[in-house]
Coordinates of C-alpha atoms and ligand atoms in Angstrom, one line a residue:
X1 CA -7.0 -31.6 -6.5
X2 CA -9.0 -29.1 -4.9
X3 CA -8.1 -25.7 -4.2
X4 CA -10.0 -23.0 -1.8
X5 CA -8.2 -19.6 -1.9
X6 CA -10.1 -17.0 1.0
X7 CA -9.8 -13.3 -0.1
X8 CA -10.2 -12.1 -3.0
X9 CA -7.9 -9.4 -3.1
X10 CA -5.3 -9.1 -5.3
X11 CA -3.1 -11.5 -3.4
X12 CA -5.9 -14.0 -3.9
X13 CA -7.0 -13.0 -7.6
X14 CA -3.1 -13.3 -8.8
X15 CA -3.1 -17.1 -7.4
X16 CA -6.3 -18.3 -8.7
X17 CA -4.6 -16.7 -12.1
X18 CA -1.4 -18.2 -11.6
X19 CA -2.8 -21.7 -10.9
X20 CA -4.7 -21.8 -13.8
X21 CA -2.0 -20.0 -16.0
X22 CA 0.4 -22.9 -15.1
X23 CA -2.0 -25.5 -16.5
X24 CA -4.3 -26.3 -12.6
X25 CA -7.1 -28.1 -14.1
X26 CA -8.4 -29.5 -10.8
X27 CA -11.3 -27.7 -8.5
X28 CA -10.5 -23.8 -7.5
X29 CA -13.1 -21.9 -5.5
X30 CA -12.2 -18.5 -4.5
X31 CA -14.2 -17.1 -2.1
X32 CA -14.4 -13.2 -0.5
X33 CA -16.8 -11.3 1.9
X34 CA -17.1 -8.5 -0.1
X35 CA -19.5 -7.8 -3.2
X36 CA -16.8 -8.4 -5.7
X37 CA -12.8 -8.7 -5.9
X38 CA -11.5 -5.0 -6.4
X39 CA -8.5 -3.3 -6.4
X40 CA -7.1 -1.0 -3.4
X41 CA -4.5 1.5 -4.3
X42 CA -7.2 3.5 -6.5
X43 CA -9.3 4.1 -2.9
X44 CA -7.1 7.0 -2.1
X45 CA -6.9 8.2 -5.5
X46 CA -9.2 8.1 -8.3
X47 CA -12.1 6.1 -6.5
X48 CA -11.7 8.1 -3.9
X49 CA -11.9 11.3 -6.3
X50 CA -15.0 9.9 -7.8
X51 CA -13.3 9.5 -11.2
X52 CA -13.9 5.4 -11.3
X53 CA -16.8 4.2 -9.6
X54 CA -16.1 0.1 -8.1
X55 CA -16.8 -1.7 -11.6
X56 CA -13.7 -0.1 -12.9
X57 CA -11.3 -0.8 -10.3
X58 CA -12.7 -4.5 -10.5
X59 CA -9.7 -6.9 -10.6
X60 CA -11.1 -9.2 -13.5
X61 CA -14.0 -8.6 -15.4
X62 CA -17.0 -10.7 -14.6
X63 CA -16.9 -13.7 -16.6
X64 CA -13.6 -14.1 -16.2
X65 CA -13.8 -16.0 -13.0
X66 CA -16.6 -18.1 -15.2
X67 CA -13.7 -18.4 -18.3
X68 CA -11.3 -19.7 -16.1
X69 CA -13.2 -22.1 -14.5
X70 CA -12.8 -20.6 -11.3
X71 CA -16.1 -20.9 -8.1
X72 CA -16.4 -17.1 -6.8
X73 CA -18.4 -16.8 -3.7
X74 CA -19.0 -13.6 -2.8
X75 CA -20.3 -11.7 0.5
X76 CA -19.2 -15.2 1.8
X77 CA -17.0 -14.9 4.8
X78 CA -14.9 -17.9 5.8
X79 CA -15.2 -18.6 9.8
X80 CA -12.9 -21.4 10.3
X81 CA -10.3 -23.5 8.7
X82 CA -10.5 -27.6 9.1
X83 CA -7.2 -28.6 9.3
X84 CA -5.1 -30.9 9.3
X85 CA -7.8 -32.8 7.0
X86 CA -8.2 -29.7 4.6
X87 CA -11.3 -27.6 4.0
X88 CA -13.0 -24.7 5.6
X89 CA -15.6 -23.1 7.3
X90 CA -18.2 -21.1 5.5
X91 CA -20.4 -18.9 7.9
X92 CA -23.0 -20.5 7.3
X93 CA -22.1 -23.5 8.5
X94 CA -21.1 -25.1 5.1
X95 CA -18.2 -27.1 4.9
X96 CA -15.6 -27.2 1.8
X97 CA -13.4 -29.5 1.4
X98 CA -10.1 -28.5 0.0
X99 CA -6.9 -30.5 -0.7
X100 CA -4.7 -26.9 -0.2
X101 CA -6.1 -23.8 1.4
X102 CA -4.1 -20.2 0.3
X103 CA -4.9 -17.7 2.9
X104 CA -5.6 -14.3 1.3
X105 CA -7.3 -12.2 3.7
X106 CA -4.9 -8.9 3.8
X107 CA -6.0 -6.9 6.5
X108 CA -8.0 -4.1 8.6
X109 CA -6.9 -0.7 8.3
X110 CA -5.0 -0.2 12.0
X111 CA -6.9 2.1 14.8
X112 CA -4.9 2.7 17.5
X113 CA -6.3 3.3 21.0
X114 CA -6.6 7.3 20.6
X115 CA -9.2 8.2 23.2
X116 CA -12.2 9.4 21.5
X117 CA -11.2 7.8 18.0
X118 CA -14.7 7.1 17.9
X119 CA -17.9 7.9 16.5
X120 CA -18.6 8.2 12.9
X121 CA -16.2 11.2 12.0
X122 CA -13.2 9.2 12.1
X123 CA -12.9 7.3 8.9
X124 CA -9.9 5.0 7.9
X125 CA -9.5 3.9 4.4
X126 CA -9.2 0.0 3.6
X127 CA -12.1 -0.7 1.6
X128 CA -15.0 0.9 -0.6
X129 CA -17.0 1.2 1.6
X130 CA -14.9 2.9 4.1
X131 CA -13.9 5.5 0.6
X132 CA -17.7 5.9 -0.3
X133 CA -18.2 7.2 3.8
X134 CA -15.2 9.5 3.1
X135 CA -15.6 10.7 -0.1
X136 CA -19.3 11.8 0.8
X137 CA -17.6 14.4 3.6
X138 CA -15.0 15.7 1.3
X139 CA -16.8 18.5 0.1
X140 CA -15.3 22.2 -0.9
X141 CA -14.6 24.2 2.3
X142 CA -14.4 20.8 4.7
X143 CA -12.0 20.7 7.7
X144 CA -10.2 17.5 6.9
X145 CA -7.4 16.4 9.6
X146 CA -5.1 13.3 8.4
X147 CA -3.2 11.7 10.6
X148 CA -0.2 9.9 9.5
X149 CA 2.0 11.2 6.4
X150 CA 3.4 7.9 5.2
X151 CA 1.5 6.5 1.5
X152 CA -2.0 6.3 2.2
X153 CA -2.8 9.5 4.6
X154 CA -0.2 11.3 2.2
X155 CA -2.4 10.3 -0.8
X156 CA -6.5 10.6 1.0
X157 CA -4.7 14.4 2.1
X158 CA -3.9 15.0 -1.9
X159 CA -7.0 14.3 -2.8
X160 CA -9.2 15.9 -0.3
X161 CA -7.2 19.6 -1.0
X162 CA -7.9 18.8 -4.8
X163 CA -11.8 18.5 -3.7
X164 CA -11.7 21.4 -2.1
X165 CA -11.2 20.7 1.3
X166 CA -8.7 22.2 4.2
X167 CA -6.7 19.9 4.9
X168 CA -3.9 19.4 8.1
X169 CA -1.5 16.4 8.1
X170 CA -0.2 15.2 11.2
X171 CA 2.7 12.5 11.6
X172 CA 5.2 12.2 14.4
X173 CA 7.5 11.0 12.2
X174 CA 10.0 13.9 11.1
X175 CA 10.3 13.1 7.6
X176 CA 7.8 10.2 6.5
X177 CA 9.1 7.6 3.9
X178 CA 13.1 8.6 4.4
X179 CA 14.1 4.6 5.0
X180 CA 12.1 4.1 1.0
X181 CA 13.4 7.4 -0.1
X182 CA 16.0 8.6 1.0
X183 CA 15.7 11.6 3.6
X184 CA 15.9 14.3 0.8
X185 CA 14.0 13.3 -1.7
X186 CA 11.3 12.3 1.4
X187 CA 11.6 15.9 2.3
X188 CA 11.2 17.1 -0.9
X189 CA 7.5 14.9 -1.5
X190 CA 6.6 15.9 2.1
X191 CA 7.4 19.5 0.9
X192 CA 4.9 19.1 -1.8
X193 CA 2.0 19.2 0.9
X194 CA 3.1 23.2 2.3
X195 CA 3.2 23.7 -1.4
X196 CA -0.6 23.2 -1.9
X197 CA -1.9 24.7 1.1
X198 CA -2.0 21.8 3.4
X199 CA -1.2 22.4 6.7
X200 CA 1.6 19.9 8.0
X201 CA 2.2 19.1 11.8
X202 CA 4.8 16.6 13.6
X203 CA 2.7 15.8 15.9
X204 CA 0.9 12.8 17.1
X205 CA -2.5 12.5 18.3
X206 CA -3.3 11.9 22.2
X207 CA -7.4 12.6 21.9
X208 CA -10.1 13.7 20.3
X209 CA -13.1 15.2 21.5
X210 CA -16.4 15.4 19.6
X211 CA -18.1 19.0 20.0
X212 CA -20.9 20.9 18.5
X213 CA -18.3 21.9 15.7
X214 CA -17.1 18.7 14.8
X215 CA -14.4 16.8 16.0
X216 CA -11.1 18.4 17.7
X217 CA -8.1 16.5 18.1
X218 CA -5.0 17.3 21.0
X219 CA -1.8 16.7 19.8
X220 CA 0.8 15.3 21.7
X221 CA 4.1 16.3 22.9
X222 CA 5.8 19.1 20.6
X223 CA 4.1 20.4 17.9
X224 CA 6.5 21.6 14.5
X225 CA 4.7 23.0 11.7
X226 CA 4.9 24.3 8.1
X227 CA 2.2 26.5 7.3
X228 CA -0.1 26.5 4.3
X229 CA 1.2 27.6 1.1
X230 CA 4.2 28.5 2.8
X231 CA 7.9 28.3 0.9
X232 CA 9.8 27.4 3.9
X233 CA 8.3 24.0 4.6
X234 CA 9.5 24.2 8.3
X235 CA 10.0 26.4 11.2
X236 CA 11.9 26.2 14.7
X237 CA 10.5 29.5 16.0
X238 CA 9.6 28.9 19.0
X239 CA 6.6 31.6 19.5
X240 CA 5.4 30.3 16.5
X241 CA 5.1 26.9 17.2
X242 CA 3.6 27.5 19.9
X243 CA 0.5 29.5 18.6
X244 CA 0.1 26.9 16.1
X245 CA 0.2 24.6 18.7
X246 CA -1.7 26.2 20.2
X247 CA -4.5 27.0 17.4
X248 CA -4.4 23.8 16.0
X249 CA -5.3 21.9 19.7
X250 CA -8.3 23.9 19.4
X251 CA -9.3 23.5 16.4
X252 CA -12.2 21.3 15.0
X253 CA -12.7 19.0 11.6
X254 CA -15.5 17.9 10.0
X255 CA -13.7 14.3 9.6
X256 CA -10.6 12.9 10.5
X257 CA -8.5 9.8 8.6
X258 CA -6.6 7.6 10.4
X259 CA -3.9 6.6 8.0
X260 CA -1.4 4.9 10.3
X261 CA -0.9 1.1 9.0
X262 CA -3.0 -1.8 8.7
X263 CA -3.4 -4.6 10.7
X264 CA -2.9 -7.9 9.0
X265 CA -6.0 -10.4 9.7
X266 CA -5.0 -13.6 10.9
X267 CA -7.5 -14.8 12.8
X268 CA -8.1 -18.2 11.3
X269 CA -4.3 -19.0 11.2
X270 CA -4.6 -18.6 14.8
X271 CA -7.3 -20.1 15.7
X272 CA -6.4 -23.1 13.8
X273 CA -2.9 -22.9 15.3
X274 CA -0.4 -21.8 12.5
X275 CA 2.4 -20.2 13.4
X276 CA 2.0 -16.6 13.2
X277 CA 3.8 -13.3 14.3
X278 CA 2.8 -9.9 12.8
X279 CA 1.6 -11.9 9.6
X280 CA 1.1 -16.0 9.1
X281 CA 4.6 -17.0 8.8
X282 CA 5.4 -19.0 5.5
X283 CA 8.6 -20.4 4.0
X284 CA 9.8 -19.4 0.4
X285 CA 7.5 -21.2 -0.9
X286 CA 4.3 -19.6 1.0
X287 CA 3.5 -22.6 2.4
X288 CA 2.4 -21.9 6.5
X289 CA 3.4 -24.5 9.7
X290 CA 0.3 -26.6 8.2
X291 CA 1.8 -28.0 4.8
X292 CA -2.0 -28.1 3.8
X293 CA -2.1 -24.2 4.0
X294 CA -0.4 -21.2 2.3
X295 CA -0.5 -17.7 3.3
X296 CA -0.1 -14.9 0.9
X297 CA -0.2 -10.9 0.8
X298 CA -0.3 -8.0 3.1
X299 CA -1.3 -11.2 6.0
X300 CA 1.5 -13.3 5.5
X301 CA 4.9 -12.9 6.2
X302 CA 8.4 -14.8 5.4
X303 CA 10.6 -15.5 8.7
X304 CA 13.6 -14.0 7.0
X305 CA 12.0 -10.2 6.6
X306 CA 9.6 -7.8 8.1
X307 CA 5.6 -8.1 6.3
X308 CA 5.5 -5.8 2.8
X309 CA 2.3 -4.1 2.4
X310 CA 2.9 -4.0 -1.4
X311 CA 0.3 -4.5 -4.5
X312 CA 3.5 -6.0 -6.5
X313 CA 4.1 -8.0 -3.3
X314 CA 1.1 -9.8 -3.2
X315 CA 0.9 -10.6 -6.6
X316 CA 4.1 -12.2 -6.7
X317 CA 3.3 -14.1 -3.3
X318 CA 0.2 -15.2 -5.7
X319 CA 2.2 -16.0 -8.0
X320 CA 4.7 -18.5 -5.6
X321 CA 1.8 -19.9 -4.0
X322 CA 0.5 -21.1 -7.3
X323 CA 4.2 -22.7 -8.1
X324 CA 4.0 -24.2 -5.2
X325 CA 0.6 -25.9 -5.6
X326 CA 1.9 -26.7 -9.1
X327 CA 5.0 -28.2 -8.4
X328 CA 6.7 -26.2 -10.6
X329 CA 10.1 -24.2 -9.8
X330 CA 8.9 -20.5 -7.9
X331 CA 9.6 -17.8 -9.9
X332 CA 13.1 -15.4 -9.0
X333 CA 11.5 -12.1 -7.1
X334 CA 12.4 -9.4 -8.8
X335 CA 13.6 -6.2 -6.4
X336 CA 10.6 -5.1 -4.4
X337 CA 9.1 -1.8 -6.2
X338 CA 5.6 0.1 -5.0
X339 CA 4.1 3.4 -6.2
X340 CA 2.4 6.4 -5.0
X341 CA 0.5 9.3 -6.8
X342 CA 0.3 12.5 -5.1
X343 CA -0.4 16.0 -6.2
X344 CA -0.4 15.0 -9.4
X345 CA 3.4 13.0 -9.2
X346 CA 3.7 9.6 -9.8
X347 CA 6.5 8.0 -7.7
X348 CA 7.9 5.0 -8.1
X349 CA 10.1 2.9 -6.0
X350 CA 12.7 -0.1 -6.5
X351 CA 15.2 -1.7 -4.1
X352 CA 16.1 -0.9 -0.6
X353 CA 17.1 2.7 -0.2
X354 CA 18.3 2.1 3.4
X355 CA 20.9 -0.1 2.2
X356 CA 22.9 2.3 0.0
X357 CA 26.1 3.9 1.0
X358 CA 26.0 6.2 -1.9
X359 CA 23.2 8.1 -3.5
X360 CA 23.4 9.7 -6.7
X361 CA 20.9 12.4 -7.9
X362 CA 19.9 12.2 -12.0
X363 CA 18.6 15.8 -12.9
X364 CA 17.7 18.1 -10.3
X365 CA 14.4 18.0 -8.0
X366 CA 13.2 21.5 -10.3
X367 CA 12.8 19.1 -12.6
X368 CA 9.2 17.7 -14.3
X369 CA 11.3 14.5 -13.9
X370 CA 13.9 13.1 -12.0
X371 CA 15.0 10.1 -10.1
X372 CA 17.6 9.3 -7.3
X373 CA 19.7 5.9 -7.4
X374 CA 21.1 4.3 -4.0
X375 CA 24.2 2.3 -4.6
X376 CA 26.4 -0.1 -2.1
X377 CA 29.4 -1.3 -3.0
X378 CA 29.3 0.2 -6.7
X379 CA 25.9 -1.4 -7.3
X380 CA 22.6 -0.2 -7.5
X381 CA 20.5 -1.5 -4.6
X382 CA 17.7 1.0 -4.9
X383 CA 15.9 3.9 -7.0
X384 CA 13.1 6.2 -6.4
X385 CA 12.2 8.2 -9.7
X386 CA 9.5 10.6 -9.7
X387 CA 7.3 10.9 -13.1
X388 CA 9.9 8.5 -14.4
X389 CA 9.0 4.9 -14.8
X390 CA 11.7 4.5 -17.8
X391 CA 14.5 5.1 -14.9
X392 CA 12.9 2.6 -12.8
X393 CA 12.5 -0.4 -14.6
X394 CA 16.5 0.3 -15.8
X395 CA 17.1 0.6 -12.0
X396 CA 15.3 -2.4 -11.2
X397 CA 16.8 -4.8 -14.0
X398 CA 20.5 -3.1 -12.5
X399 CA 19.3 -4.5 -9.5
X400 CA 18.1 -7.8 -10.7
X401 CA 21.2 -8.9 -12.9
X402 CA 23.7 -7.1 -10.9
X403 CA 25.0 -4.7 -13.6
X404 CA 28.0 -2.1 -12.4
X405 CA 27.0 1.4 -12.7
X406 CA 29.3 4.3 -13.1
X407 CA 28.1 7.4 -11.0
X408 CA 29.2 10.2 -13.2
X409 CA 27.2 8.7 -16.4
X410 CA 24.1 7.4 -14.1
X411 CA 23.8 11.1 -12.5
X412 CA 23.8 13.0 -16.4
X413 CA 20.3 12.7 -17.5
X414 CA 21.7 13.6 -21.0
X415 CA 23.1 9.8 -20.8
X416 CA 19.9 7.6 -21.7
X417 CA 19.2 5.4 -18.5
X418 CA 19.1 2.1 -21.0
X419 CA 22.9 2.6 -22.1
X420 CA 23.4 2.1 -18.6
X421 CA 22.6 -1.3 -18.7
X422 CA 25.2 -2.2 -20.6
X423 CA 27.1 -1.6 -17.9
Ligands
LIG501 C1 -6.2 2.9 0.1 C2 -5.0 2.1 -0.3 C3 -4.1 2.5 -1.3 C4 -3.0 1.8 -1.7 N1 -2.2 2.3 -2.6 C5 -1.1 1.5 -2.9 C6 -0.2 2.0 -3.9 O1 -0.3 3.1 -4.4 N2 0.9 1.2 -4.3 C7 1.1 -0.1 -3.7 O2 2.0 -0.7 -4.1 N3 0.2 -0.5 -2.8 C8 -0.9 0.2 -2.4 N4 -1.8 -0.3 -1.5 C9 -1.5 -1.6 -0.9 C10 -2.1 -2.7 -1.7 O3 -3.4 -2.4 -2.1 C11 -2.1 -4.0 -0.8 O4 -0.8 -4.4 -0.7 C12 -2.9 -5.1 -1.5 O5 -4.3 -4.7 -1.6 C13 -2.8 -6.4 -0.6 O6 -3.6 -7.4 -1.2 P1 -4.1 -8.6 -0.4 O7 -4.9 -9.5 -1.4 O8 -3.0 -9.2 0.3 O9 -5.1 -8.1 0.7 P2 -6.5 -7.3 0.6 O10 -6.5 -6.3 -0.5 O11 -6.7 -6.7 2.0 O12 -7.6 -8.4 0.3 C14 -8.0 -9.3 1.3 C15 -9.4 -9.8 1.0 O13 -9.7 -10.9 1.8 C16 -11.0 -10.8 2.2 N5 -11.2 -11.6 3.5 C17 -10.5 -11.4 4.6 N6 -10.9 -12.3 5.5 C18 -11.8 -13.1 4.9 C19 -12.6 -14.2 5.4 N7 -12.5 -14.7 6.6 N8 -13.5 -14.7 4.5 C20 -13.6 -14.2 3.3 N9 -12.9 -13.2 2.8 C21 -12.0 -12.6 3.6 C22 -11.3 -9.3 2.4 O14 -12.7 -9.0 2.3 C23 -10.5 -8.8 1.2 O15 -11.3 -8.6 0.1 C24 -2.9 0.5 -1.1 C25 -3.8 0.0 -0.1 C26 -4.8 0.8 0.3 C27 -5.8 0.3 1.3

C-alpha cells in the first residue's frame, strides 16, 4: 500500500510515526512546503526568544525520516488531490500515486479585515519565518502592540517585555481563556501581564494607520485598561479610561502582532470536493467524505465537536489516522490537555472547565504552585494547574477512569494528589 501524508507538521510527523510504529511496511512519502518539519508552540517562546535556533525545535532528527523508511519532500507544496483514484498533485506538475492520502496541512495564522492591517509592520506568528521577521523588531525600548490575549498573543507579549520591549495587549474579550480556565484563575494569568509592565486594553482594533512614527492603531468601542505595573489590574474610572483611551488611539508601535486565531487550510479538500466546514470533516476514525482521504490536526475537524487547535490534539489525530490505515483498533483519547508558558509559568490544562458545576481550588494563587479542579456531578471533568504537571496528569487519569474525588482532600495540598487516585 502506498501512503502520501501532505504537511509535515506535527499532525503529519505523528502519523508517518504511527504507521510505521504499528508495523506499515508499504510505501510512505511525507511531503511539506517548508525547509524541514519543525515544531510550533516554541515560536512564541524560546525560538522566538532566540534561545533555540530551527534545528532544535526540529520534530525528528534528520535521518530519522531515512531510518524509518519514510520519502520527505521538502519545499514541495501539494496543489491538488486526484481523487477518487488516489494520489496527488505536486506543483510541479508531478503526479503521486497514493492508495490513502492523510491531509496534514494545519493552517494560516487568521488576519481579519482591519483596515490598514497591512504593510510590513504587522506580523502574525505561524511559522519561522513569520518569528525570524518578529524577533528581528523586538529589540530593548520597541513599541510592541499585541492584539488578542488568548495563548499565542498572551505568550509573543511575554516574550517581547522579557526582550525589552513595551508592550500593550489588546483583546475585546473581558477575561481571555475563562471557558479553559475558569474566570478566576483566567483573571489571575491575565493579571500576570499589569504585573510586568505590560499595558492591557479591552479593546478591539477598527484601524491602523502607518505614519512617520510607525504604525498607530484606533481602537474600537470602549476602551478598559490596567495600567503598567499597576496592582489593581482594572479600572472603571471613567476620566481615566478615557485619557487612556484617549492616549493609547494616538499612540504609535514599531510592530504590531495579530494573535487572533488561525485559519485552517482546506483548500484541496475543497477543491476536490470533501466535505468541509471550519475544518475537513472526518469520522472517528479521521477518515474524510472520500474513504481514500483522511484529515488530521489543527485542519480537520470531527462532526460531533468544534476544531481543537492543540499540539496533543494532532498527535493523537496522527495517531487514529495511522489505526485507521492499519486496521487496527484506534486508540481511547485521553481528556484533551494543552500548555502555555508565560512570564516564566508553565500552565497546563486537562478536561473541559466549562462543564464543571463545582470548582475546587488546591493551595492558594500566592503560591509557586497551585492548580484548580472543575468537577460535575462529584467527578472531575477538568484541571488547570499552574507549575504543577504532577496535579495534572492525576487530574487527567481522574478524568480518564472516572475515579470519585472527595473535595475536602482534593483542595489540601498537604494530601498528595496520587492518593487521590485511589479514590
Ligand atoms: C506560535 C504557536 C505557539 C503554539 N503554542 C502551543 C502550546 O503552547 N501548546 C499547544 O498545545 N499548542 C500550541 N500551538 C498549537 C500547535 O502548534 C498546533 O496545534 C500544531 O502545530 C498543529 O499541527 P498540524 O500538524 O495540524 O499543523 P501545522 O503545524 O500547521 O502543520 C501543517 C504543515 O502542512 C504544510 N502544508 C500545508 N499545506 C500544504 C500543501 N498544500 N503542500 C505541502 N505542505 C503543506 C505546512 O507548511 C505545515 O508545515 C502553538 C501554535 C503556534 C503557531
Amino acid at each position: 500500500m502506498r501512503v502520501v501524508v501532505v504537511g509535515g507538521g506535527v499532525a503529519g510527523v505523528s502519523t508517518v510515526a504511527a504507521l510505521r510504529a504499528g508495523g506499515f511496511d508499504g510505501d510512505l512519502t511525507l511531503v511539506d512546503a517548508g525547509e524541514f518539519p519543525y515544531d510550533r508552540p516554541p515560536l512564541s517562546k524560546d525560538y522566538l526568544a532566540g534561545s533555540k535556533d530551527l534545528e532544535q525545535i526540529a520534530l525528528q532528527r534528520p535521518h530519522w525520516y531515512d531510518e524509518q523508511g519514510v520519502r520527505l519532500l521538502t519545499r514541495t507544496t501539494v496543489t491538488a488531490l486526484r481523487t477518487p483514484d488516489g494520489g496527488i498533485e505536486l506543483g510541479d506538475g508531478t503526479l503521486l500515486p497514493a492508495d490513502r492520502v492523510v491531509l496534514a496541512t494545519g493552517g494560516g495564522a487568521a488576519r481579519p479585515p482591519i483596515p490598514g492591517a497591512v504593510g510590513d509592520r504587522v506580523h502574525v506568528l505561524r511559522t519561522a519565518e513569520d518569528a525570524d521577521r518578529l524577533r528581528a523588531v523586538l529589540v530593548p525600548g520597541a513599541r510592541i502592540l499585541v492584539v488578542g490575549a488568548g495563548l499565542i498573543g498572551a505568550e509573543a507579549a511575554s516574550t517581547a517585555v522579557d526582550l525589552g520591549c513595551e508592550v500593550v495587549l489588546a483583546d475585546p474579550v473581558a477575561m481571555p481563556l475563562a471557558a479553559a480556565l475558569g474566570e478566576d484563575l483566567a483573571a489571575w494569568l491575565h493579571g500576570l501581564h499589569a504585573r510586568r509592565g505590560i499595558t492591557t486594553l479591552r479593546a478591539g482594533i477598527a484601524s491602523f494607520a502607518e505614519t512617520g512614527d510607525g504604525v498607530e492603531a484606533s481602537f474600537a468601542g470602549g476602551v478598559e485598561a490596567s495600567f503598567a505595573g499597576g496592582v489593581e489590574p482594572r479600572t472603571s474610572d471613567a476620566a481615566a479610561l478615557g485619557a487612556v483611551a484617549r492616549a493609547e488611539r494616538l499612540r504609535a508601535f514599531d510592530a504590531v502582532v495579530l494573535g487572533v486565531g488561525m485559519t485552517p487550510q482546506t483548500a484541496l479538500a475543497e477543491a476536490a470536493g470533501l466535505d468541509v466546514d471550519g475544518g475537513v470533516l472526518v469520522d472517528a476514525g479521521q477518515v474524510t467524505s472520500n474513504p481514500a482521504v483522511l484529515a488530521v490536526g489543527d485542519g480537520a475537524r470531527t462532526r460531533r465537536g468544534p476544531r481543537v487547535e492543540h499540539w496533543e490534539a494532532a498527535q493523537h489525530d496522527g495517531a487514529r489516522a495511522a489505526a485507521t490505515i492499519l486496521g487496527t483498533p484506534a486508540p481511547e483519547p485521553p481528556a484533551p490537555w494543552f500548555w502555555t508558558d508565560r512570564h516564566g509559568r508553565h500552565v497546563e490544562v486537562v478536561g473541559h472547565m466549562d462543564a464543571a458545576d463545582q470548582i475546587i481550588v488546591r493551595g492558594s494563587f500566592e503560591d509557586p504552585s497551585f492548580s484548580v479542579f472543575g468537577l460535575r456531578d462529584g467527578l472531575v471533568v477538568a484541571a488547570a494547574a499552574v507549575d504543577d504537571s504532577t496535579a495534572v496528569r492525576a487530574a487527567r487519569r481522574m478524568i480518564d477512569r472516572r475515579i470519585p474525588a472527595d473535595p475536602a482532600r482534593l483542595s489540601d495540598p498537604s494530601v498528595n494528589v496520587r492518593v487521590l487516585l485511589r479514590g
